[in-house]
Amino acid sequence: PEADPNFAMPFDGEGDYVDIPSLQYDGSHPLTIEVSVRPDGIPEQYARLVSLPEVYVVANPTYPQFLAVANEDPRRGFSIRAEHQFRPNQNVYLACVYDGKQIELYVDGQRQDGLRTFDSETGELEFGTHPDIGLKDLLPDLGMTIGGNWKGEESFRGLIDEVRISNIARYTEDF
């Protein structure tokens, strides 16, 4: 019999995730997070696909769309929402790029607009601004997770494949 060539990681959305504590990020240099995903359905809550401390890619159930998120501190964060809705059981390639000052999201190679700045203390949400983001004061004792967060929450349901983390800003335009 032939071996199955698909080595994608299946996640059931019930608290399972992959923890890679040795892969840490301190915010002092550029970063690119890339991942190929196929969601099984629309999540009931935010579902983290790939996460390093305070820089992560999630599936957002509200719209439903993908988000790239960078939190400058516990009160202030930035997100870019994908322009199109994702569809269950369809593959999509995501790239979250932090160039040391700003965050970008690419969906199937297309740069997404729609940056939002939010303040969790005041609840203020501002659209369209693209300020410099400082990620120096993160949680250096936490490593990367795939398919959920460090608490086993925000779990993803579907397949995750082809995860790549780079210490450079790999993309500056559509690819």
Short mmCIF file of N, CA and C in Angstrom, two decimals:
data_model
loop_
_atom_site.label_atom_id
_atom_site.label_comp_id
_atom_site.label_asym_id
_atom_site.label_seq_id
_atom_site.Cartn_x
_atom_site.Cartn_y
_atom_site.Cartn_z
N PRO A 1 0.84 -1.20 0.00
CA PRO A 1 0.00 0.00 0.00
C PRO A 1 0.87 1.25 0.00
N GLU A 2 0.36 2.31 -0.65
CA GLU A 2 1.08 3.58 -0.70
C GLU A 2 0.88 4.36 0.60
N ALA A 3 1.92 5.05 0.98
CA ALA A 3 1.84 5.89 2.18
C ALA A 3 1.09 7.17 1.84
N ASP A 4 0.37 7.71 2.81
CA ASP A 4 -0.33 8.97 2.62
C ASP A 4 0.69 10.10 2.66
N PRO A 5 0.83 10.88 1.58
CA PRO A 5 1.85 11.93 1.55
C PRO A 5 1.45 13.19 2.32
N ASN A 6 0.24 13.24 2.86
CA ASN A 6 -0.22 14.43 3.56
C ASN A 6 0.21 14.36 5.02
N PHE A 7 1.05 15.27 5.42
CA PHE A 7 1.51 15.32 6.80
C PHE A 7 0.93 16.51 7.56
N ALA A 8 -0.22 17.01 7.11
CA ALA A 8 -0.88 18.13 7.79
C ALA A 8 -1.29 17.70 9.19
N MET A 9 -1.30 18.67 10.13
CA MET A 9 -1.70 18.40 11.50
C MET A 9 -3.20 18.62 11.65
N PRO A 10 -3.96 17.59 12.04
CA PRO A 10 -5.39 17.78 12.26
C PRO A 10 -5.65 18.27 13.70
N PHE A 11 -6.56 19.22 13.82
CA PHE A 11 -6.95 19.74 15.13
C PHE A 11 -8.47 19.63 15.24
N ASP A 12 -8.95 19.21 16.42
CA ASP A 12 -10.38 18.99 16.59
C ASP A 12 -11.11 20.16 17.26
N GLY A 13 -10.38 21.22 17.62
CA GLY A 13 -11.03 22.38 18.25
C GLY A 13 -11.41 22.17 19.69
N GLU A 14 -10.89 21.12 20.32
CA GLU A 14 -11.27 20.77 21.69
C GLU A 14 -10.11 20.94 22.67
N GLY A 15 -9.26 21.94 22.47
CA GLY A 15 -8.19 22.20 23.42
C GLY A 15 -6.85 21.62 23.05
N ASP A 16 -6.76 20.93 21.92
CA ASP A 16 -5.46 20.39 21.52
C ASP A 16 -4.64 21.46 20.81
N TYR A 17 -3.35 21.43 21.00
CA TYR A 17 -2.44 22.36 20.34
C TYR A 17 -1.03 21.80 20.44
N VAL A 18 -0.14 22.34 19.61
CA VAL A 18 1.27 21.96 19.64
C VAL A 18 2.02 23.09 20.35
N ASP A 19 2.82 22.74 21.33
CA ASP A 19 3.60 23.71 22.09
C ASP A 19 5.08 23.52 21.74
N ILE A 20 5.73 24.59 21.29
CA ILE A 20 7.16 24.55 20.98
C ILE A 20 7.84 25.61 21.85
N PRO A 21 8.13 25.29 23.11
CA PRO A 21 8.64 26.29 24.05
C PRO A 21 10.02 26.84 23.68
N SER A 22 10.78 26.10 22.90
CA SER A 22 12.13 26.58 22.55
C SER A 22 12.11 27.65 21.45
N LEU A 23 10.99 27.80 20.75
CA LEU A 23 10.90 28.82 19.70
C LEU A 23 10.24 30.06 20.29
N GLN A 24 11.07 31.02 20.69
CA GLN A 24 10.59 32.22 21.36
C GLN A 24 10.88 33.46 20.54
N TYR A 25 10.13 34.51 20.80
CA TYR A 25 10.28 35.77 20.08
C TYR A 25 10.20 36.92 21.06
N ASP A 26 11.19 37.83 21.02
CA ASP A 26 11.23 38.93 21.99
C ASP A 26 10.85 40.28 21.39
N GLY A 27 10.49 40.33 20.12
CA GLY A 27 10.06 41.58 19.50
C GLY A 27 11.18 42.47 19.04
N SER A 28 12.44 42.03 19.13
CA SER A 28 13.58 42.89 18.81
C SER A 28 13.99 42.88 17.34
N HIS A 29 13.33 42.06 16.53
CA HIS A 29 13.70 41.96 15.11
C HIS A 29 12.46 41.63 14.29
N PRO A 30 12.55 41.76 12.96
CA PRO A 30 11.41 41.42 12.11
C PRO A 30 11.01 39.94 12.27
N LEU A 31 9.81 39.64 11.81
CA LEU A 31 9.26 38.30 11.96
C LEU A 31 8.27 38.04 10.84
N THR A 32 8.28 36.83 10.29
CA THR A 32 7.25 36.40 9.36
C THR A 32 6.72 35.06 9.84
N ILE A 33 5.40 34.96 9.98
CA ILE A 33 4.71 33.73 10.32
C ILE A 33 3.91 33.32 9.08
N GLU A 34 4.16 32.13 8.56
CA GLU A 34 3.42 31.64 7.41
C GLU A 34 2.78 30.31 7.76
N VAL A 35 1.57 30.10 7.23
CA VAL A 35 0.86 28.86 7.53
C VAL A 35 -0.18 28.59 6.44
N SER A 36 -0.29 27.32 6.10
CA SER A 36 -1.34 26.87 5.19
C SER A 36 -2.39 26.17 6.05
N VAL A 37 -3.65 26.59 5.93
CA VAL A 37 -4.71 26.04 6.77
C VAL A 37 -5.92 25.64 5.93
N ARG A 38 -6.70 24.74 6.49
CA ARG A 38 -8.00 24.37 5.93
C ARG A 38 -8.97 24.20 7.09
N PRO A 39 -9.75 25.25 7.38
CA PRO A 39 -10.69 25.15 8.51
C PRO A 39 -11.83 24.18 8.19
N ASP A 40 -12.24 23.42 9.22
CA ASP A 40 -13.38 22.51 9.05
C ASP A 40 -14.71 23.24 9.05
N GLY A 41 -14.74 24.39 9.67
CA GLY A 41 -15.98 25.16 9.76
C GLY A 41 -15.68 26.52 10.36
N ILE A 42 -16.71 27.26 10.62
CA ILE A 42 -16.56 28.57 11.25
C ILE A 42 -16.44 28.36 12.76
N PRO A 43 -15.35 28.86 13.37
CA PRO A 43 -15.17 28.62 14.81
C PRO A 43 -16.21 29.37 15.65
N GLU A 44 -16.46 28.85 16.84
CA GLU A 44 -17.39 29.50 17.75
C GLU A 44 -16.75 30.66 18.49
N GLN A 45 -15.42 30.65 18.58
CA GLN A 45 -14.67 31.72 19.21
C GLN A 45 -13.39 31.93 18.41
N TYR A 46 -12.61 32.95 18.77
CA TYR A 46 -11.33 33.14 18.10
C TYR A 46 -10.54 31.84 18.16
N ALA A 47 -9.91 31.49 17.06
CA ALA A 47 -9.12 30.26 17.00
C ALA A 47 -7.72 30.62 16.53
N ARG A 48 -6.73 30.42 17.40
CA ARG A 48 -5.34 30.73 17.04
C ARG A 48 -4.79 29.64 16.13
N LEU A 49 -4.19 30.08 15.03
CA LEU A 49 -3.59 29.15 14.09
C LEU A 49 -2.13 28.95 14.43
N VAL A 50 -1.36 30.03 14.46
CA VAL A 50 0.04 30.02 14.88
C VAL A 50 0.24 31.23 15.77
N SER A 51 0.93 31.03 16.88
CA SER A 51 1.05 32.11 17.86
C SER A 51 2.43 32.13 18.48
N LEU A 52 3.05 33.30 18.45
CA LEU A 52 4.22 33.60 19.27
C LEU A 52 3.74 34.67 20.24
N PRO A 53 4.44 34.91 21.33
CA PRO A 53 3.91 35.87 22.30
C PRO A 53 3.50 37.19 21.65
N GLU A 54 2.22 37.43 21.66
CA GLU A 54 1.60 38.69 21.23
C GLU A 54 1.71 38.99 19.74
N VAL A 55 2.13 38.04 18.93
CA VAL A 55 2.02 38.14 17.47
C VAL A 55 1.41 36.84 17.01
N TYR A 56 0.22 36.89 16.40
CA TYR A 56 -0.43 35.65 16.05
C TYR A 56 -1.41 35.82 14.90
N VAL A 57 -1.79 34.70 14.33
CA VAL A 57 -2.78 34.66 13.26
C VAL A 57 -3.96 33.87 13.79
N VAL A 58 -5.16 34.43 13.66
CA VAL A 58 -6.36 33.78 14.19
C VAL A 58 -7.46 33.71 13.13
N ALA A 59 -8.40 32.79 13.35
CA ALA A 59 -9.63 32.74 12.59
C ALA A 59 -10.68 33.45 13.44
N ASN A 60 -11.33 34.44 12.88
CA ASN A 60 -12.30 35.27 13.59
C ASN A 60 -13.71 34.80 13.25
N PRO A 61 -14.49 34.36 14.24
CA PRO A 61 -15.82 33.84 13.95
C PRO A 61 -16.86 34.91 13.63
N THR A 62 -16.59 36.15 13.96
CA THR A 62 -17.58 37.20 13.82
C THR A 62 -17.93 37.48 12.36
N TYR A 63 -16.93 37.45 11.49
CA TYR A 63 -17.17 37.92 10.12
C TYR A 63 -17.40 36.85 9.07
N PRO A 64 -16.93 35.67 8.98
CA PRO A 64 -15.70 35.08 9.51
C PRO A 64 -14.51 35.39 8.60
N GLN A 65 -13.45 35.85 9.19
CA GLN A 65 -12.26 36.23 8.45
C GLN A 65 -11.03 35.88 9.26
N PHE A 66 -9.88 35.92 8.60
CA PHE A 66 -8.62 35.72 9.30
C PHE A 66 -8.10 37.07 9.77
N LEU A 67 -7.39 37.07 10.90
CA LEU A 67 -6.78 38.27 11.45
C LEU A 67 -5.31 38.00 11.72
N ALA A 68 -4.48 39.03 11.52
CA ALA A 68 -3.12 39.03 12.03
C ALA A 68 -3.12 40.04 13.17
N VAL A 69 -2.58 39.68 14.31
CA VAL A 69 -2.66 40.51 15.50
C VAL A 69 -1.27 40.73 16.08
N ALA A 70 -0.99 41.97 16.50
CA ALA A 70 0.23 42.30 17.24
C ALA A 70 -0.19 43.15 18.43
N ASN A 71 0.14 42.71 19.63
CA ASN A 71 -0.19 43.45 20.84
C ASN A 71 1.06 44.14 21.36
N GLU A 72 0.99 45.47 21.42
CA GLU A 72 2.12 46.26 21.89
C GLU A 72 2.30 46.10 23.40
N ASP A 73 1.20 46.01 24.09
CA ASP A 73 1.18 45.75 25.52
C ASP A 73 -0.21 45.20 25.82
N PRO A 74 -0.50 44.82 27.05
CA PRO A 74 -1.81 44.23 27.32
C PRO A 74 -3.00 45.14 27.02
N ARG A 75 -2.77 46.44 26.89
CA ARG A 75 -3.87 47.38 26.67
C ARG A 75 -4.03 47.81 25.22
N ARG A 76 -2.97 47.74 24.43
CA ARG A 76 -3.03 48.31 23.09
C ARG A 76 -2.54 47.29 22.07
N GLY A 77 -3.35 47.09 21.04
CA GLY A 77 -2.97 46.12 20.03
C GLY A 77 -3.39 46.56 18.65
N PHE A 78 -2.95 45.82 17.67
CA PHE A 78 -3.22 46.13 16.27
C PHE A 78 -3.63 44.85 15.58
N SER A 79 -4.58 44.95 14.66
CA SER A 79 -4.96 43.77 13.89
C SER A 79 -5.26 44.18 12.46
N ILE A 80 -5.05 43.25 11.56
CA ILE A 80 -5.42 43.42 10.17
C ILE A 80 -6.41 42.32 9.85
N ARG A 81 -7.57 42.71 9.35
CA ARG A 81 -8.61 41.76 9.02
C ARG A 81 -8.57 41.47 7.53
N ALA A 82 -8.63 40.20 7.17
CA ALA A 82 -8.64 39.82 5.76
C ALA A 82 -9.87 40.40 5.08
N GLU A 83 -9.72 40.75 3.82
CA GLU A 83 -10.80 41.39 3.08
C GLU A 83 -11.89 40.42 2.65
N HIS A 84 -11.59 39.14 2.59
CA HIS A 84 -12.61 38.18 2.17
C HIS A 84 -12.88 37.17 3.27
N GLN A 85 -14.07 36.61 3.26
CA GLN A 85 -14.41 35.61 4.25
C GLN A 85 -13.77 34.28 3.88
N PHE A 86 -13.40 33.53 4.91
CA PHE A 86 -12.88 32.20 4.60
C PHE A 86 -14.03 31.22 4.48
N ARG A 87 -13.76 30.16 3.75
CA ARG A 87 -14.78 29.15 3.52
C ARG A 87 -14.30 27.83 4.10
N PRO A 88 -15.17 27.13 4.80
CA PRO A 88 -14.80 25.83 5.36
C PRO A 88 -14.34 24.87 4.26
N ASN A 89 -13.39 24.02 4.63
CA ASN A 89 -12.87 22.96 3.77
C ASN A 89 -12.16 23.48 2.52
N GLN A 90 -11.67 24.71 2.56
CA GLN A 90 -10.86 25.25 1.47
C GLN A 90 -9.52 25.68 2.03
N ASN A 91 -8.45 25.31 1.33
CA ASN A 91 -7.10 25.68 1.75
C ASN A 91 -6.86 27.17 1.54
N VAL A 92 -6.11 27.75 2.46
CA VAL A 92 -5.71 29.15 2.33
C VAL A 92 -4.30 29.28 2.90
N TYR A 93 -3.49 30.13 2.27
CA TYR A 93 -2.12 30.36 2.71
C TYR A 93 -2.06 31.75 3.33
N LEU A 94 -1.59 31.83 4.56
CA LEU A 94 -1.54 33.08 5.31
C LEU A 94 -0.10 33.43 5.65
N ALA A 95 0.22 34.71 5.57
CA ALA A 95 1.53 35.20 5.99
C ALA A 95 1.32 36.47 6.81
N CYS A 96 1.82 36.47 8.03
CA CYS A 96 1.80 37.63 8.91
C CYS A 96 3.24 38.15 8.98
N VAL A 97 3.44 39.41 8.58
CA VAL A 97 4.78 39.98 8.51
C VAL A 97 4.86 41.17 9.45
N TYR A 98 5.85 41.14 10.35
CA TYR A 98 6.16 42.29 11.20
C TYR A 98 7.55 42.74 10.81
N ASP A 99 7.68 43.96 10.28
CA ASP A 99 8.97 44.43 9.78
C ASP A 99 9.80 45.18 10.82
N GLY A 100 9.38 45.14 12.05
CA GLY A 100 10.06 45.86 13.13
C GLY A 100 9.32 47.13 13.51
N LYS A 101 8.35 47.53 12.66
CA LYS A 101 7.56 48.72 12.93
C LYS A 101 6.08 48.52 12.65
N GLN A 102 5.75 47.74 11.62
CA GLN A 102 4.35 47.58 11.23
C GLN A 102 4.04 46.12 10.94
N ILE A 103 2.76 45.79 11.01
CA ILE A 103 2.30 44.43 10.75
C ILE A 103 1.50 44.41 9.45
N GLU A 104 1.68 43.33 8.69
CA GLU A 104 0.94 43.13 7.45
C GLU A 104 0.40 41.71 7.43
N LEU A 105 -0.71 41.51 6.71
CA LEU A 105 -1.30 40.19 6.52
C LEU A 105 -1.45 39.94 5.03
N TYR A 106 -1.05 38.75 4.59
CA TYR A 106 -1.22 38.32 3.21
C TYR A 106 -2.08 37.07 3.21
N VAL A 107 -3.08 37.05 2.34
CA VAL A 107 -3.94 35.89 2.18
C VAL A 107 -3.77 35.40 0.75
N ASP A 108 -3.31 34.17 0.61
CA ASP A 108 -3.00 33.60 -0.71
C ASP A 108 -2.14 34.55 -1.53
N GLY A 109 -1.17 35.18 -0.86
CA GLY A 109 -0.21 36.05 -1.53
C GLY A 109 -0.66 37.48 -1.75
N GLN A 110 -1.88 37.82 -1.36
CA GLN A 110 -2.41 39.17 -1.57
C GLN A 110 -2.39 39.96 -0.25
N ARG A 111 -1.72 41.13 -0.29
CA ARG A 111 -1.66 41.98 0.90
C ARG A 111 -3.05 42.49 1.25
N GLN A 112 -3.37 42.43 2.54
CA GLN A 112 -4.69 42.85 3.01
C GLN A 112 -4.61 44.24 3.63
N ASP A 113 -5.64 45.03 3.41
CA ASP A 113 -5.76 46.34 4.06
C ASP A 113 -6.68 46.16 5.26
N GLY A 114 -6.96 47.22 5.93
CA GLY A 114 -7.92 47.14 7.02
C GLY A 114 -7.28 47.06 8.39
N LEU A 115 -6.20 47.81 8.64
CA LEU A 115 -5.59 47.81 9.96
C LEU A 115 -6.54 48.44 10.97
N ARG A 116 -6.62 47.83 12.13
CA ARG A 116 -7.42 48.36 13.23
C ARG A 116 -6.53 48.48 14.45
N THR A 117 -6.62 49.59 15.15
CA THR A 117 -5.93 49.78 16.42
C THR A 117 -6.99 49.70 17.51
N PHE A 118 -6.72 48.94 18.57
CA PHE A 118 -7.69 48.84 19.64
C PHE A 118 -7.04 49.06 20.99
N ASP A 119 -7.82 49.58 21.92
CA ASP A 119 -7.38 49.84 23.28
C ASP A 119 -8.35 49.09 24.20
N SER A 120 -7.86 48.06 24.88
CA SER A 120 -8.75 47.23 25.69
C SER A 120 -9.26 47.94 26.94
N GLU A 121 -8.56 48.97 27.41
CA GLU A 121 -9.03 49.69 28.60
C GLU A 121 -10.19 50.60 28.28
N THR A 122 -10.11 51.31 27.16
CA THR A 122 -11.16 52.26 26.80
C THR A 122 -12.18 51.66 25.84
N GLY A 123 -11.82 50.55 25.19
CA GLY A 123 -12.71 49.96 24.20
C GLY A 123 -12.68 50.67 22.86
N GLU A 124 -11.78 51.66 22.72
CA GLU A 124 -11.70 52.42 21.47
C GLU A 124 -11.13 51.56 20.36
N LEU A 125 -11.71 51.72 19.18
CA LEU A 125 -11.26 51.00 18.00
C LEU A 125 -11.13 52.03 16.87
N GLU A 126 -9.96 52.07 16.28
CA GLU A 126 -9.67 53.05 15.23
C GLU A 126 -9.29 52.29 13.96
N PHE A 127 -9.87 52.67 12.85
CA PHE A 127 -9.59 52.00 11.58
C PHE A 127 -8.67 52.84 10.72
N GLY A 128 -7.86 52.16 9.92
CA GLY A 128 -7.08 52.83 8.89
C GLY A 128 -5.76 53.42 9.30
N THR A 129 -5.48 53.53 10.58
CA THR A 129 -4.20 54.08 11.00
C THR A 129 -3.13 53.01 10.89
N HIS A 130 -1.92 53.41 10.66
CA HIS A 130 -0.83 52.44 10.55
C HIS A 130 0.39 52.97 11.31
N PRO A 131 0.28 53.06 12.64
CA PRO A 131 1.38 53.59 13.43
C PRO A 131 2.49 52.56 13.59
N ASP A 132 3.64 53.03 14.02
CA ASP A 132 4.71 52.09 14.36
C ASP A 132 4.31 51.30 15.59
N ILE A 133 4.64 50.04 15.60
CA ILE A 133 4.28 49.14 16.69
C ILE A 133 5.57 48.71 17.39
N GLY A 134 5.64 48.90 18.70
CA GLY A 134 6.80 48.46 19.46
C GLY A 134 6.49 47.16 20.17
N LEU A 135 7.23 46.12 19.87
CA LEU A 135 6.97 44.80 20.47
C LEU A 135 8.10 44.35 21.37
N LYS A 136 8.76 45.28 22.04
CA LYS A 136 9.94 44.92 22.83
C LYS A 136 9.61 44.25 24.16
N ASP A 137 8.47 44.59 24.77
CA ASP A 137 8.15 44.08 26.10
C ASP A 137 7.13 42.96 26.02
N LEU A 138 7.54 41.84 25.46
CA LEU A 138 6.63 40.71 25.29
C LEU A 138 6.84 39.69 26.40
N LEU A 139 6.40 38.50 26.17
CA LEU A 139 6.49 37.43 27.16
C LEU A 139 7.57 36.45 26.72
N PRO A 140 8.85 36.74 26.97
CA PRO A 140 9.92 35.91 26.42
C PRO A 140 9.98 34.49 26.96
N ASP A 141 9.26 34.20 28.03
CA ASP A 141 9.30 32.85 28.58
C ASP A 141 8.29 31.92 27.92
N LEU A 142 7.50 32.41 26.97
CA LEU A 142 6.53 31.59 26.26
C LEU A 142 7.02 31.34 24.85
N GLY A 143 6.82 30.14 24.36
CA GLY A 143 7.23 29.79 23.01
C GLY A 143 6.07 29.80 22.05
N MET A 144 6.28 29.20 20.90
CA MET A 144 5.27 29.17 19.85
C MET A 144 4.24 28.08 20.12
N THR A 145 3.01 28.36 19.74
CA THR A 145 1.97 27.33 19.75
C THR A 145 1.33 27.27 18.38
N ILE A 146 0.82 26.11 18.04
CA ILE A 146 0.11 25.89 16.78
C ILE A 146 -1.23 25.26 17.12
N GLY A 147 -2.31 25.84 16.62
CA GLY A 147 -3.64 25.27 16.81
C GLY A 147 -4.38 25.73 18.05
N GLY A 148 -3.79 26.59 18.85
CA GLY A 148 -4.43 27.10 20.07
C GLY A 148 -3.45 27.96 20.85
N ASN A 149 -3.84 28.41 22.04
CA ASN A 149 -2.91 29.19 22.85
C ASN A 149 -2.34 28.34 23.98
N TRP A 150 -1.55 28.97 24.84
CA TRP A 150 -0.82 28.25 25.90
C TRP A 150 -1.74 27.70 26.97
N LYS A 151 -2.97 28.15 27.02
CA LYS A 151 -3.91 27.66 28.03
C LYS A 151 -4.80 26.56 27.49
N GLY A 152 -4.59 26.17 26.22
CA GLY A 152 -5.47 25.19 25.61
C GLY A 152 -6.79 25.79 25.18
N GLU A 153 -6.82 27.11 25.04
CA GLU A 153 -8.03 27.83 24.63
C GLU A 153 -7.84 28.33 23.20
N GLU A 154 -8.86 28.95 22.66
CA GLU A 154 -8.84 29.50 21.29
C GLU A 154 -8.38 28.43 20.31
N SER A 155 -8.96 27.25 20.45
CA SER A 155 -8.54 26.09 19.66
C SER A 155 -9.11 26.12 18.24
N PHE A 156 -8.30 25.67 17.31
CA PHE A 156 -8.64 25.63 15.89
C PHE A 156 -9.17 24.25 15.53
N ARG A 157 -10.15 24.22 14.61
CA ARG A 157 -10.67 22.95 14.11
C ARG A 157 -10.42 22.88 12.60
N GLY A 158 -9.56 21.97 12.21
CA GLY A 158 -9.22 21.82 10.80
C GLY A 158 -7.80 21.31 10.65
N LEU A 159 -7.23 21.54 9.46
CA LEU A 159 -5.86 21.10 9.18
C LEU A 159 -4.92 22.30 9.14
N ILE A 160 -3.75 22.14 9.72
CA ILE A 160 -2.68 23.14 9.65
C ILE A 160 -1.48 22.46 9.03
N ASP A 161 -0.91 23.11 8.02
CA ASP A 161 0.19 22.53 7.27
C ASP A 161 1.19 23.62 6.91
N GLU A 162 2.39 23.22 6.60
CA GLU A 162 3.41 24.13 6.08
C GLU A 162 3.64 25.38 6.93
N VAL A 163 3.87 25.20 8.21
CA VAL A 163 4.18 26.33 9.10
C VAL A 163 5.64 26.73 8.88
N ARG A 164 5.87 28.03 8.71
CA ARG A 164 7.24 28.53 8.56
C ARG A 164 7.36 29.84 9.36
N ILE A 165 8.40 29.92 10.17
CA ILE A 165 8.71 31.11 10.95
C ILE A 165 10.06 31.62 10.47
N SER A 166 10.14 32.92 10.14
CA SER A 166 11.39 33.52 9.67
C SER A 166 11.71 34.74 10.51
N ASN A 167 13.00 34.99 10.74
CA ASN A 167 13.40 36.17 11.51
C ASN A 167 13.70 37.35 10.60
N ILE A 168 12.99 37.41 9.48
CA ILE A 168 13.06 38.54 8.54
C ILE A 168 11.64 38.90 8.12
N ALA A 169 11.47 40.09 7.57
CA ALA A 169 10.20 40.48 6.96
C ALA A 169 10.24 39.96 5.53
N ARG A 170 9.71 38.78 5.32
CA ARG A 170 9.87 38.06 4.06
C ARG A 170 9.15 38.72 2.88
N TYR A 171 8.02 39.39 3.11
CA TYR A 171 7.24 39.97 2.01
C TYR A 171 6.99 41.46 2.24
N THR A 172 7.09 42.23 1.18
CA THR A 172 6.76 43.66 1.23
C THR A 172 5.71 44.01 0.18
N GLU A 173 5.38 43.05 -0.68
CA GLU A 173 4.36 43.24 -1.69
C GLU A 173 3.73 41.89 -2.01
N ASP A 174 2.67 41.89 -2.82
CA ASP A 174 1.98 40.65 -3.18
C ASP A 174 2.98 39.63 -3.72
N PHE A 175 2.73 38.38 -3.44
CA PHE A 175 3.61 37.33 -3.93
C PHE A 175 2.79 36.19 -4.51
#
